[in-house]
mmCIF file of C-alpha atoms and ligand atoms in Angstrom:
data_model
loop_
_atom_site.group_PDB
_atom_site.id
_atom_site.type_symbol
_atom_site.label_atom_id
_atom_site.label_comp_id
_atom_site.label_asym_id
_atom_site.label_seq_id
_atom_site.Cartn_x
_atom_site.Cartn_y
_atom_site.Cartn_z
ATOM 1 C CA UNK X 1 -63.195 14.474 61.579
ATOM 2 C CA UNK X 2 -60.655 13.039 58.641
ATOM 3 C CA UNK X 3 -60.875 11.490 55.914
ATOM 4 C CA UNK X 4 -58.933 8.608 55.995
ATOM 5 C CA UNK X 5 -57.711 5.430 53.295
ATOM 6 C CA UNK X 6 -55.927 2.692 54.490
ATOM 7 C CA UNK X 7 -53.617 0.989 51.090
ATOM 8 C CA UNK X 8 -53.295 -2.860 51.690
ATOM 9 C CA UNK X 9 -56.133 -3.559 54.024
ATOM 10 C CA UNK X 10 -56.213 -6.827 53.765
ATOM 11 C CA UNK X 11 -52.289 -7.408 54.692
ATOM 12 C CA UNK X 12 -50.797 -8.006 58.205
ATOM 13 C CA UNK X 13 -49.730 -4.326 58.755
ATOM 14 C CA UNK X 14 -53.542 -2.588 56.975
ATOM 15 C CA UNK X 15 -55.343 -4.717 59.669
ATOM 16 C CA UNK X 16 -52.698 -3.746 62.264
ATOM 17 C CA UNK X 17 -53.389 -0.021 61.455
ATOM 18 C CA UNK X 18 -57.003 -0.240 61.300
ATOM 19 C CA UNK X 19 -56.938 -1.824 65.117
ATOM 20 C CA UNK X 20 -54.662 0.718 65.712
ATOM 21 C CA UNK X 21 -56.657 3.598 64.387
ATOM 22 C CA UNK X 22 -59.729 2.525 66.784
ATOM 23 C CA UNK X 23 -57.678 1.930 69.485
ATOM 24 C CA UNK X 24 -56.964 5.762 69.360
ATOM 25 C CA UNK X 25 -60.226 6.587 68.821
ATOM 26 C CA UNK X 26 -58.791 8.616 65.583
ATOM 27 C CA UNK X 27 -62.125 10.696 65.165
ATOM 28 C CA UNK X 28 -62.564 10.214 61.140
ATOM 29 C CA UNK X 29 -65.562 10.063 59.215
ATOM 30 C CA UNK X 30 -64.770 8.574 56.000
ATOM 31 C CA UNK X 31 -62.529 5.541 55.455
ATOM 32 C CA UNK X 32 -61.816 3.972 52.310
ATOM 33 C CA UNK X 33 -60.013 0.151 52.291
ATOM 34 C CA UNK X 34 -57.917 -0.262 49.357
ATOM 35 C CA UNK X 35 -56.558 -3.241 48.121
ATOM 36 C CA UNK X 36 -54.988 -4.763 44.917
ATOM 37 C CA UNK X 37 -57.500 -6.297 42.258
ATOM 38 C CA UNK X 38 -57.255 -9.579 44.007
ATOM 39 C CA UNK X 39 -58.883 -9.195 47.277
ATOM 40 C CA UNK X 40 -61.633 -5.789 45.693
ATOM 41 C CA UNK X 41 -64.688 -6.571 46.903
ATOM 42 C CA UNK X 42 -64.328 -8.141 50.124
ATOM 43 C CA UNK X 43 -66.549 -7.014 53.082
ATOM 44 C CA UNK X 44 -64.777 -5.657 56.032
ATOM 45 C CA UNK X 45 -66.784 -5.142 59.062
ATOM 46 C CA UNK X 46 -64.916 -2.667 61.175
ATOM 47 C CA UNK X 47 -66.208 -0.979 64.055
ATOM 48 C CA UNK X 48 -69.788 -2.019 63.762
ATOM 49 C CA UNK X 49 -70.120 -1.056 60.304
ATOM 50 C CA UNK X 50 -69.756 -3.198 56.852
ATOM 51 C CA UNK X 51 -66.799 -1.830 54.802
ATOM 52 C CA UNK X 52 -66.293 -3.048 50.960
ATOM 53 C CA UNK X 53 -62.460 -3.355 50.238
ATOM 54 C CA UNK X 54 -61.635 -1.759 46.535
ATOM 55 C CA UNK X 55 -58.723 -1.507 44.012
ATOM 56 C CA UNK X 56 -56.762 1.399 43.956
ATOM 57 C CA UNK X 57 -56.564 2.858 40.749
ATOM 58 C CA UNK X 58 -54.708 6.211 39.270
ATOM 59 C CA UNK X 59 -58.166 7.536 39.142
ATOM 60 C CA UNK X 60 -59.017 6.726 43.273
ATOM 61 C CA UNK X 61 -55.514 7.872 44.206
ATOM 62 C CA UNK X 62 -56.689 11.659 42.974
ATOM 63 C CA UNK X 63 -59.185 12.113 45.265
ATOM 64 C CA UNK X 64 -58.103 14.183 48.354
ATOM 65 C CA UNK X 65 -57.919 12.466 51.662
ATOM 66 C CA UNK X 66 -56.672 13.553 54.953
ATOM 67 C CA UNK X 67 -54.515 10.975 55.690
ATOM 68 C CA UNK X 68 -53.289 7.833 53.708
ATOM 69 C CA UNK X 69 -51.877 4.901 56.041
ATOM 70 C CA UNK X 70 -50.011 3.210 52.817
ATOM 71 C CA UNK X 71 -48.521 -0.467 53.178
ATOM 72 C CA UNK X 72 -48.750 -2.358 50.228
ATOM 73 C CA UNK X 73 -44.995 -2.620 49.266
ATOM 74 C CA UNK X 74 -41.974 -0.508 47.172
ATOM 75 C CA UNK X 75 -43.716 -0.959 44.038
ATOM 76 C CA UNK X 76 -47.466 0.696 44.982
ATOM 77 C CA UNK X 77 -46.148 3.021 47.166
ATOM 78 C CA UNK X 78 -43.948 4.329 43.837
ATOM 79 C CA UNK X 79 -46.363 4.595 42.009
ATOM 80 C CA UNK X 80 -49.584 5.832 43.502
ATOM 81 C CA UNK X 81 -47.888 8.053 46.683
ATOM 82 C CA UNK X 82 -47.074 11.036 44.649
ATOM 83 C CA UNK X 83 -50.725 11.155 42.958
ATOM 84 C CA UNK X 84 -52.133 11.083 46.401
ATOM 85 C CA UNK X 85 -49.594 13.641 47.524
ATOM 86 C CA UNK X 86 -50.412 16.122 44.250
ATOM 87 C CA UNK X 87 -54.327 15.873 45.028
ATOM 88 C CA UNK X 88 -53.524 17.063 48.446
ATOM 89 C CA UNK X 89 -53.552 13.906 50.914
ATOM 90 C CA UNK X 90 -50.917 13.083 53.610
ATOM 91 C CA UNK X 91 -49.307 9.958 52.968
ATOM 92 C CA UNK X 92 -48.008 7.848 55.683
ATOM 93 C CA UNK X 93 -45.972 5.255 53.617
ATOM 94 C CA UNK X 94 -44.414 2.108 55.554
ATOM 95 C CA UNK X 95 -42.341 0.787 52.611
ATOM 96 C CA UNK X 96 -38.906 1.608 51.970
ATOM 97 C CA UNK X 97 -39.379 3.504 48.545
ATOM 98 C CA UNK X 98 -39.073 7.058 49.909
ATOM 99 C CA UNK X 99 -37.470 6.551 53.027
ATOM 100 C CA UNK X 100 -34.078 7.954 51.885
ATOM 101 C CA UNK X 101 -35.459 10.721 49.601
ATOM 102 C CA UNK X 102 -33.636 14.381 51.345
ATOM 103 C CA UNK X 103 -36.963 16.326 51.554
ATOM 104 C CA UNK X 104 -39.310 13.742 52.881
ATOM 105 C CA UNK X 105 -39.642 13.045 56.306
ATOM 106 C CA UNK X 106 -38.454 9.731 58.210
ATOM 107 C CA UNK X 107 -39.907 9.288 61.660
ATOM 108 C CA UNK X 108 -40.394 8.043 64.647
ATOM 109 C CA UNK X 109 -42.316 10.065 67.197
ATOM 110 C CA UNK X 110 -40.594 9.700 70.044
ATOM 111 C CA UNK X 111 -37.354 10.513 68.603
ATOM 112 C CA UNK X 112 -38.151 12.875 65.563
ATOM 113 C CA UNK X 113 -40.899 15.133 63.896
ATOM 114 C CA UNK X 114 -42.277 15.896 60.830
ATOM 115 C CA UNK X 115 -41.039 19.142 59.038
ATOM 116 C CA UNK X 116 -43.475 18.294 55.995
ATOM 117 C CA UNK X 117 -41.715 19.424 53.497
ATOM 118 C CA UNK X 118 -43.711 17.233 51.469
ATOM 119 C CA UNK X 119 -46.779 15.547 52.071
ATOM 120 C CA UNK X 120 -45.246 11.940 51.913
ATOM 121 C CA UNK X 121 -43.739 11.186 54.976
ATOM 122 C CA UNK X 122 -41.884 7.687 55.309
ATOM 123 C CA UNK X 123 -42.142 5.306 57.981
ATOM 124 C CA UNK X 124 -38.880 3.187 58.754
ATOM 125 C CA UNK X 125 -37.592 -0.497 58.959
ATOM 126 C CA UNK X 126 -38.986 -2.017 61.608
ATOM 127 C CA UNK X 127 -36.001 -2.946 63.277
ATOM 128 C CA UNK X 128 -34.852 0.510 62.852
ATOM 129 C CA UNK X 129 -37.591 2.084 64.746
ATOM 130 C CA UNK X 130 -37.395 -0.333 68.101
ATOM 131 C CA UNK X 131 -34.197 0.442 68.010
ATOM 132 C CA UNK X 132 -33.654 4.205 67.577
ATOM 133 C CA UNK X 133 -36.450 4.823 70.479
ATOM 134 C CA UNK X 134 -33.946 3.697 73.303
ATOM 135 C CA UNK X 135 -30.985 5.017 71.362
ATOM 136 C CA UNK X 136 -32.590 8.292 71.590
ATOM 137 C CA UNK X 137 -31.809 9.304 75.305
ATOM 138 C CA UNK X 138 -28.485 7.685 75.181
ATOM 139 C CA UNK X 139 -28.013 10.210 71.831
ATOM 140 C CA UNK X 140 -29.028 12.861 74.441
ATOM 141 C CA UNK X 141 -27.021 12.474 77.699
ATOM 142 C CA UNK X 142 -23.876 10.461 76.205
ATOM 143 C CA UNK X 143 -23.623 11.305 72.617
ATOM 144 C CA UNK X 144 -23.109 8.319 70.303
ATOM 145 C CA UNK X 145 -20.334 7.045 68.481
ATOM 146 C CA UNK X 146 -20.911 3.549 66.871
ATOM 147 C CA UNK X 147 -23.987 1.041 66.746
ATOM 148 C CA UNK X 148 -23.472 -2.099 65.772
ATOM 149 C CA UNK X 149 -26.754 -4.215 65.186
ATOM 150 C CA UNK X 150 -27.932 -8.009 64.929
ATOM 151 C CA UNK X 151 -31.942 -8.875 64.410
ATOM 152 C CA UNK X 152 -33.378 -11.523 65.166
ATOM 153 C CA UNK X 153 -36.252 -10.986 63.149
ATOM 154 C CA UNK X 154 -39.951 -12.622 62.530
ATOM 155 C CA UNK X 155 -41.548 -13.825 59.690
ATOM 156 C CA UNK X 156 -44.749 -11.416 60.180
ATOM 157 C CA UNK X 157 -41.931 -8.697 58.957
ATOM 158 C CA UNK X 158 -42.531 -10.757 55.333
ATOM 159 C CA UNK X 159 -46.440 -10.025 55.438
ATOM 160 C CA UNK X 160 -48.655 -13.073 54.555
ATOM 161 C CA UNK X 161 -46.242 -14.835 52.342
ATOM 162 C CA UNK X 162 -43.557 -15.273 55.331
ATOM 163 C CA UNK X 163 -46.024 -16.406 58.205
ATOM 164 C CA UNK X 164 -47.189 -18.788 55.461
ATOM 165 C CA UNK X 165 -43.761 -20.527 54.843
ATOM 166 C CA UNK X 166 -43.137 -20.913 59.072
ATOM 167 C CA UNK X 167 -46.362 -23.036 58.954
ATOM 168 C CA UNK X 168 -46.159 -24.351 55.973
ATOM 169 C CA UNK X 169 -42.689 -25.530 56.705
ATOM 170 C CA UNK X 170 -43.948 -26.822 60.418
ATOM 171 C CA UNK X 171 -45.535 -29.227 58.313
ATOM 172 C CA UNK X 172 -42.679 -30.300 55.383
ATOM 173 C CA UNK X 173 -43.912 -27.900 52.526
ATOM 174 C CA UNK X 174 -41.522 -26.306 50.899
ATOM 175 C CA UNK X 175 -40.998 -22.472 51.344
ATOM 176 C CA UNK X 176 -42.300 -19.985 48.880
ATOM 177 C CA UNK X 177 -41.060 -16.986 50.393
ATOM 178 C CA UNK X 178 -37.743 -17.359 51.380
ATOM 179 C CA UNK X 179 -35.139 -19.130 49.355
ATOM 180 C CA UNK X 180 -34.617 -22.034 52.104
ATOM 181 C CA UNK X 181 -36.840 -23.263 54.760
ATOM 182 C CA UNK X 182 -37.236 -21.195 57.407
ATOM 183 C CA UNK X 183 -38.818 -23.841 60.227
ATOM 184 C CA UNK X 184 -36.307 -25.001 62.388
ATOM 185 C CA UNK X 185 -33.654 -22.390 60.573
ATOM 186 C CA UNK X 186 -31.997 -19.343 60.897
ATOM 187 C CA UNK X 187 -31.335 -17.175 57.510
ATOM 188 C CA UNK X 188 -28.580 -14.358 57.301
ATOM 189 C CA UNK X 189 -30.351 -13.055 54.372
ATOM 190 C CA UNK X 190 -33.458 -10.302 54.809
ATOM 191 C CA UNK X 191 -34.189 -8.458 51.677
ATOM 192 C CA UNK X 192 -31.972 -8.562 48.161
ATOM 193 C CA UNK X 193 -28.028 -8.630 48.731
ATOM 194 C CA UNK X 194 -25.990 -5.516 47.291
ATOM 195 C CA UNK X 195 -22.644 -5.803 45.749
ATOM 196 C CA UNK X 196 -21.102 -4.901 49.320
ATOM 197 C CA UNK X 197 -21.944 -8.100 50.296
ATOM 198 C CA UNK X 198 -24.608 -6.293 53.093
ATOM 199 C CA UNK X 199 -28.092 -6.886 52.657
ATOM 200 C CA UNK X 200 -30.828 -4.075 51.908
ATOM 201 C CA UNK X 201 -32.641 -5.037 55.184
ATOM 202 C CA UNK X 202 -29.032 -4.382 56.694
ATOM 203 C CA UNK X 203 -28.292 -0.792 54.619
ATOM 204 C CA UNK X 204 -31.698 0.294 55.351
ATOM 205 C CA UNK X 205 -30.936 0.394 59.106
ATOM 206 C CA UNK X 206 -27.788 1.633 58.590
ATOM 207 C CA UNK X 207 -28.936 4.884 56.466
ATOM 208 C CA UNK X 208 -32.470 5.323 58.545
ATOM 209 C CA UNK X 209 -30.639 5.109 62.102
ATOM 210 C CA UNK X 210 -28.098 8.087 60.841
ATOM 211 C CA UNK X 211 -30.932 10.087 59.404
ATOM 212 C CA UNK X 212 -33.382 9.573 62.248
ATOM 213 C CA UNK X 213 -31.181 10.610 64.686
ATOM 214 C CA UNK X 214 -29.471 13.032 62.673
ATOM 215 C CA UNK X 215 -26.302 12.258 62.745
ATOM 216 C CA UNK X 216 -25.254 11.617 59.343
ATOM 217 C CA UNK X 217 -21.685 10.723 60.615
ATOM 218 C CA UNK X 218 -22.442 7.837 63.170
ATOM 219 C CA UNK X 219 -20.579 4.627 62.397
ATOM 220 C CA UNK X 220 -23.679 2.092 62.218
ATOM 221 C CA UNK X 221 -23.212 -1.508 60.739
ATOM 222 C CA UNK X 222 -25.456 -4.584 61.030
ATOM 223 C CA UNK X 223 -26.129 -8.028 60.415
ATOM 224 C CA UNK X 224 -30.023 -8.969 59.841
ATOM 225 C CA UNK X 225 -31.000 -11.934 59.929
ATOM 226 C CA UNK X 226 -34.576 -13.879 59.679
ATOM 227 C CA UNK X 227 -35.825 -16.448 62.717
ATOM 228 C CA UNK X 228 -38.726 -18.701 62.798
ATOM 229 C CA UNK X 229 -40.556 -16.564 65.102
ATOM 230 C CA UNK X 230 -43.908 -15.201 63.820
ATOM 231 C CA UNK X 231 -43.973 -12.113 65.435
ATOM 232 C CA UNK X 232 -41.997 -9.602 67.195
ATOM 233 C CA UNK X 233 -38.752 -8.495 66.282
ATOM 234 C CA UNK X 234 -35.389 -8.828 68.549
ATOM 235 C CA UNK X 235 -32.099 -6.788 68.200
ATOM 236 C CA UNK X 236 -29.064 -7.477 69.914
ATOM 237 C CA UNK X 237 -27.578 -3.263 70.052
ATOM 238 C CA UNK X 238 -23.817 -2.741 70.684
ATOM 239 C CA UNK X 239 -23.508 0.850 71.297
ATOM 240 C CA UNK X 240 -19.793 3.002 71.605
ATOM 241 C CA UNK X 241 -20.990 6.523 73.496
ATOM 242 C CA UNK X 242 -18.937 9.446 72.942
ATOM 243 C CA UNK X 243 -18.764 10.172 76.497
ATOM 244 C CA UNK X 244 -18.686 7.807 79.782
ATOM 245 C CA UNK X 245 -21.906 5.569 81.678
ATOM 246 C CA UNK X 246 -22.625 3.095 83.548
ATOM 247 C CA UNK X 247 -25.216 -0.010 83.124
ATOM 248 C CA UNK X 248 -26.936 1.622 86.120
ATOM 249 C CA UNK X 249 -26.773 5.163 84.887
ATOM 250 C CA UNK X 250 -28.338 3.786 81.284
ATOM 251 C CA UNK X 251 -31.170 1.745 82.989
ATOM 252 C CA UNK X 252 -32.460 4.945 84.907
ATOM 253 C CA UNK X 253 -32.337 6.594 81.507
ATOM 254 C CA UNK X 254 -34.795 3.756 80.208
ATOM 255 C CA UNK X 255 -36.976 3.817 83.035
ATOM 256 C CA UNK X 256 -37.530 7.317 82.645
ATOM 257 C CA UNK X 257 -37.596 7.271 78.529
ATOM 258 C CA UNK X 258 -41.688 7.011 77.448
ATOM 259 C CA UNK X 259 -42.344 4.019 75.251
ATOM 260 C CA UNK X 260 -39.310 2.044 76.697
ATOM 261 C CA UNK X 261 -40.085 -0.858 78.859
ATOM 262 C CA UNK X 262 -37.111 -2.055 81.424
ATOM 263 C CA UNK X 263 -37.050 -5.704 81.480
ATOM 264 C CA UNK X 264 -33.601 -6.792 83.783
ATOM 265 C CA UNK X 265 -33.175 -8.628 86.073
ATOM 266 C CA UNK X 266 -31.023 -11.840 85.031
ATOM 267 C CA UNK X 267 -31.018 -12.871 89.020
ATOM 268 C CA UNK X 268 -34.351 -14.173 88.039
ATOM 269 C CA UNK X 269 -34.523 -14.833 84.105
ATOM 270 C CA UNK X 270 -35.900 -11.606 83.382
ATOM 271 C CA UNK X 271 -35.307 -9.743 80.045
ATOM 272 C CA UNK X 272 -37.686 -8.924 76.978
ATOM 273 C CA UNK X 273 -38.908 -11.964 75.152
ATOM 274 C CA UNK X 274 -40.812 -11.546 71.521
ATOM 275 C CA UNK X 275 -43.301 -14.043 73.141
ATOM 276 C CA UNK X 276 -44.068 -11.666 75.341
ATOM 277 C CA UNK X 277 -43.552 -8.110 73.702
ATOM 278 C CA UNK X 278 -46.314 -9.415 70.818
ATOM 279 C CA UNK X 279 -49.374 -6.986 71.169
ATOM 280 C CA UNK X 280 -47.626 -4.480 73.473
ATOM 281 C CA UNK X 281 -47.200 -0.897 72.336
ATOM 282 C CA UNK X 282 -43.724 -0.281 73.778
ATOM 283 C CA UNK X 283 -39.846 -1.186 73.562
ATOM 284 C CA UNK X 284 -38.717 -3.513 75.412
ATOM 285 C CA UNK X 285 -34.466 -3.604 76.920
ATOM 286 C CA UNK X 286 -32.562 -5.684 78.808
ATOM 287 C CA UNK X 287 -29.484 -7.421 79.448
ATOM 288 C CA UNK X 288 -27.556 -4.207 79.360
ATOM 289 C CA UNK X 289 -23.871 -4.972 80.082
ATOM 290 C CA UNK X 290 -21.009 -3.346 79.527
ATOM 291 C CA UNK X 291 -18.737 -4.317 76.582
ATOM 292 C CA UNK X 292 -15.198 -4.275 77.644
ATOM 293 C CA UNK X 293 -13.303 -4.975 74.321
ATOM 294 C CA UNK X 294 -14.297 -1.130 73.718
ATOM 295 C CA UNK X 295 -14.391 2.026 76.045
ATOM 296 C CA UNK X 296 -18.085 3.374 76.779
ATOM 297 C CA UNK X 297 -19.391 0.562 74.981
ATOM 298 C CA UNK X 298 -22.622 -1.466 76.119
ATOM 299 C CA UNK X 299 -24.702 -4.151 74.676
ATOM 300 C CA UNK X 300 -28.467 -3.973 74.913
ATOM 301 C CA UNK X 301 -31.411 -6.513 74.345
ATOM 302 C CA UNK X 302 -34.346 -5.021 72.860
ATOM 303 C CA UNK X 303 -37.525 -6.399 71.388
ATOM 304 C CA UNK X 304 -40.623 -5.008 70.187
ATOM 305 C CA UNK X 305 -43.730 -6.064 68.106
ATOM 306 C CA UNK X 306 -42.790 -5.582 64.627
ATOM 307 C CA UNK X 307 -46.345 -5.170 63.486
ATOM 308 C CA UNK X 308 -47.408 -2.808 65.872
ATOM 309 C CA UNK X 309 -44.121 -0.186 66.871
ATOM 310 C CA UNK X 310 -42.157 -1.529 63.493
ATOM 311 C CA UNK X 311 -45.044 -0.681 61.508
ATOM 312 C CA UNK X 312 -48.698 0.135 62.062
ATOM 313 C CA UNK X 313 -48.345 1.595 65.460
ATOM 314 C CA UNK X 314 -45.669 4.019 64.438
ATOM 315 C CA UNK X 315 -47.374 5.107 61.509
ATOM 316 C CA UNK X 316 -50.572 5.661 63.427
ATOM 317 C CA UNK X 317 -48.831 7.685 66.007
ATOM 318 C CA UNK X 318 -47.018 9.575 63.166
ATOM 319 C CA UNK X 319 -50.498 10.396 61.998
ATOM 320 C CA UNK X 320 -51.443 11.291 65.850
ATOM 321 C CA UNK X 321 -47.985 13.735 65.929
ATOM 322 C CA UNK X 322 -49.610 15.860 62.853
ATOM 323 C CA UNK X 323 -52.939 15.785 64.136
ATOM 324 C CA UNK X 324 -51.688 17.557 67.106
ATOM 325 C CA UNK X 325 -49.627 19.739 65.680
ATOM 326 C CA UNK X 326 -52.575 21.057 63.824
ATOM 327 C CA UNK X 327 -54.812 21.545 66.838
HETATM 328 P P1 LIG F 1 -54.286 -7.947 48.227
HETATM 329 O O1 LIG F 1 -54.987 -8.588 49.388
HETATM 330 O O2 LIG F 1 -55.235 -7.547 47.152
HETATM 331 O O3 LIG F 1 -53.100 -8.699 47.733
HETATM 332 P P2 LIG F 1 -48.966 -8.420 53.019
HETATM 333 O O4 LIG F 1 -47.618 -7.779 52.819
HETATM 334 O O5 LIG F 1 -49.301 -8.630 54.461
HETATM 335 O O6 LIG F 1 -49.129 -9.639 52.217
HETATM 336 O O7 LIG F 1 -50.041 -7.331 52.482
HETATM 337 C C1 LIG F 1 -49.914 -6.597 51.302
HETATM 338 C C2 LIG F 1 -51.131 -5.708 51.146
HETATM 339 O O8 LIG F 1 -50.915 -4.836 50.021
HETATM 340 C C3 LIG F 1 -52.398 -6.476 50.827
HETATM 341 O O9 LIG F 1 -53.495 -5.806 51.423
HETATM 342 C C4 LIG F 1 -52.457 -6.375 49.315
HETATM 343 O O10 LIG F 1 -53.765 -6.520 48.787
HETATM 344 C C5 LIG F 1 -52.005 -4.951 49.119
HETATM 345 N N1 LIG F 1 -51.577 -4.671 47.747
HETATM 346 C C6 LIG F 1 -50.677 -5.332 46.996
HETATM 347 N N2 LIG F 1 -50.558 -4.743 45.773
HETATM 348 C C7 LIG F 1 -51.415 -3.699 45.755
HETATM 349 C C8 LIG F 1 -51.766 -2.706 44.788
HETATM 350 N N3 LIG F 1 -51.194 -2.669 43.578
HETATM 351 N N4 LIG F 1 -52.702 -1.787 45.122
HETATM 352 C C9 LIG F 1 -53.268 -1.792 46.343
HETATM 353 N N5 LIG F 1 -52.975 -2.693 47.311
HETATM 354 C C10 LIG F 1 -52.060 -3.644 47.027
#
């Protein structure tokens, strides 16, 4: 039985995780809901029982816990991670703050594992993970040479304040998330812009796809970009392999690749739809065509739900990969 705290239980991705954890049936015996100052004291009835939401303090971050499920931004994860990690807890952090440190840990479980170095270990973009999981088994049998990305991502990916601005918007507010509306527009801009011109969002999936996958050398670029969807992410993949396929010889791959879902058939308007992908576990493909303009090159649809595989799910599983490797 563990001991576990979810950090930011009243945001989209805490509740995500705490569905997710009793959807596992995660046998625990202890769990603590931590939130900023702002929402302490809230009840929380989870699982038959009455929980009371509290802040996290310096002083509540040194007590040992098994596992820490930690999504409550850059900033908290900064500071409070590595006093959870010196008094002994695992911390399962979904912001970007460690991500890119060498010795911690960046995974997704059907592509990597843990080598726990330390006891942070760093769960990736969103758009990153749905994306690595069917790159994976192309990785394997073709090697890969180049990825070239475009999201099409939801405004659940911005927490509260982003689903907030799509409704708001649907009725003429102005935004207070996003610099410019975001009802009935598309923004090229996710995250802060660096002096490459690329956005964070956009590095972010170019460094976590390359260490991921382990292949520090892999040309990846990508363009991210925010839609007024509220949830479920969608990215358009153009992949180079090193060696040659075919569009039949990469769809058996996905039908046989666990967590993958194969959604094409074009004969009859089939391919993954966020609409549809929202509150599904797996990745969804599709429209996989070859791309002439460049040898062994294919493009690939893919959605999945940002809340659940981009975030919560993953970091549950990531918590499920350790707890098996322990048994
Ligand atoms: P709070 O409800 O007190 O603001 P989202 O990104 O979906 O908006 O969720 C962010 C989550 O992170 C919320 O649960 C929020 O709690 C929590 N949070 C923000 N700052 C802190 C902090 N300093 N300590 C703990 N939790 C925090």
């Amino acid at each position: 039985m563990y001991k576990i705290a979810v950090v930011g239980a009243t945001g989209l991705v805490g509740q995500k995780m705490l569905e997710v954890l009793e959807r596992k049936a995660i046998p625990f015996d202890s769990l603590t809901l931590f939130t900023s100052a702002r929402s302490a004291g809230k009840e929380v009835e989870y699982q038959g029982k009455t929980y009371i939401t509290e802040e996290l303090t310096e002083e509540k971050a040194n007590e040992k816990y098994d596992f820490v499920l930690m999504s409550a931004g850059g900033s908290t994860s900064l500071k409070f991670s590595p006093i959870f990690e010196e008094a002994g807890s695992v911390v399962i952090d979904n912001s970007s703050a460690f991500r890119m440190v060498e010795d911690i840990d960046l995974i997704v479980p059907e592509v990597n594992a843990p080598k726990l170095e330390r006891r942070i270990i760093a769960n990736p973009n969103c758009s990153t993970i749905q994306s690595v999981v069917p790159l994976k088994p192309l990785q394997e049998q073709f090697g890969l040479k180049r990825v070239a990305y475009t999201t099409y991502q939801a405004v659940s990916g911005s927490g509260v304040a982003g689903r907030n601005d799509l409704i708001n918007g649907a009725k003429g507010e102005a935004p207070k998330n996003y610099p410019h509306p975001i009802y009935n527009n598309v923004l090229p801009h996710i995250d802060d812009f660096l002096d490459t011109g690329y956005t964070k969002e956009e590095q972010k999936m170019i460094d976590e796809t390359k260490k991921i996958l382990g292949l520090p050398d892999l040309k990846v670029t990508a363009t991210c970009v925010r839609v007024p969807v509220q949830d479920s992410h969608s990215v358009a993949i153009n992949v180079t392999l090193e060696n040659p396929a075919t569009v039949e010889a990469i769809r058996e791959i996905f039908e046989q690749t666990e967590g993958v879902v194969l959604i094409d058939d074009v004969e009859n308007n089939q391919y993954p739809l966020a609409v549809n992908t929202t509150g599904k576990e797996e990745v969804f493909v599709g429209r996989i065509r070859e791309d002439d303009t460049l040898e062994n090159s294919f493009h690939i649809w893919c959605t999945a739900d940002n809340l659940l595989k981009g975030a919560a799910l993953n970091a549950v599983q990531i918590l499920e990969q350790i707890h098996n490797q322990n048994k």
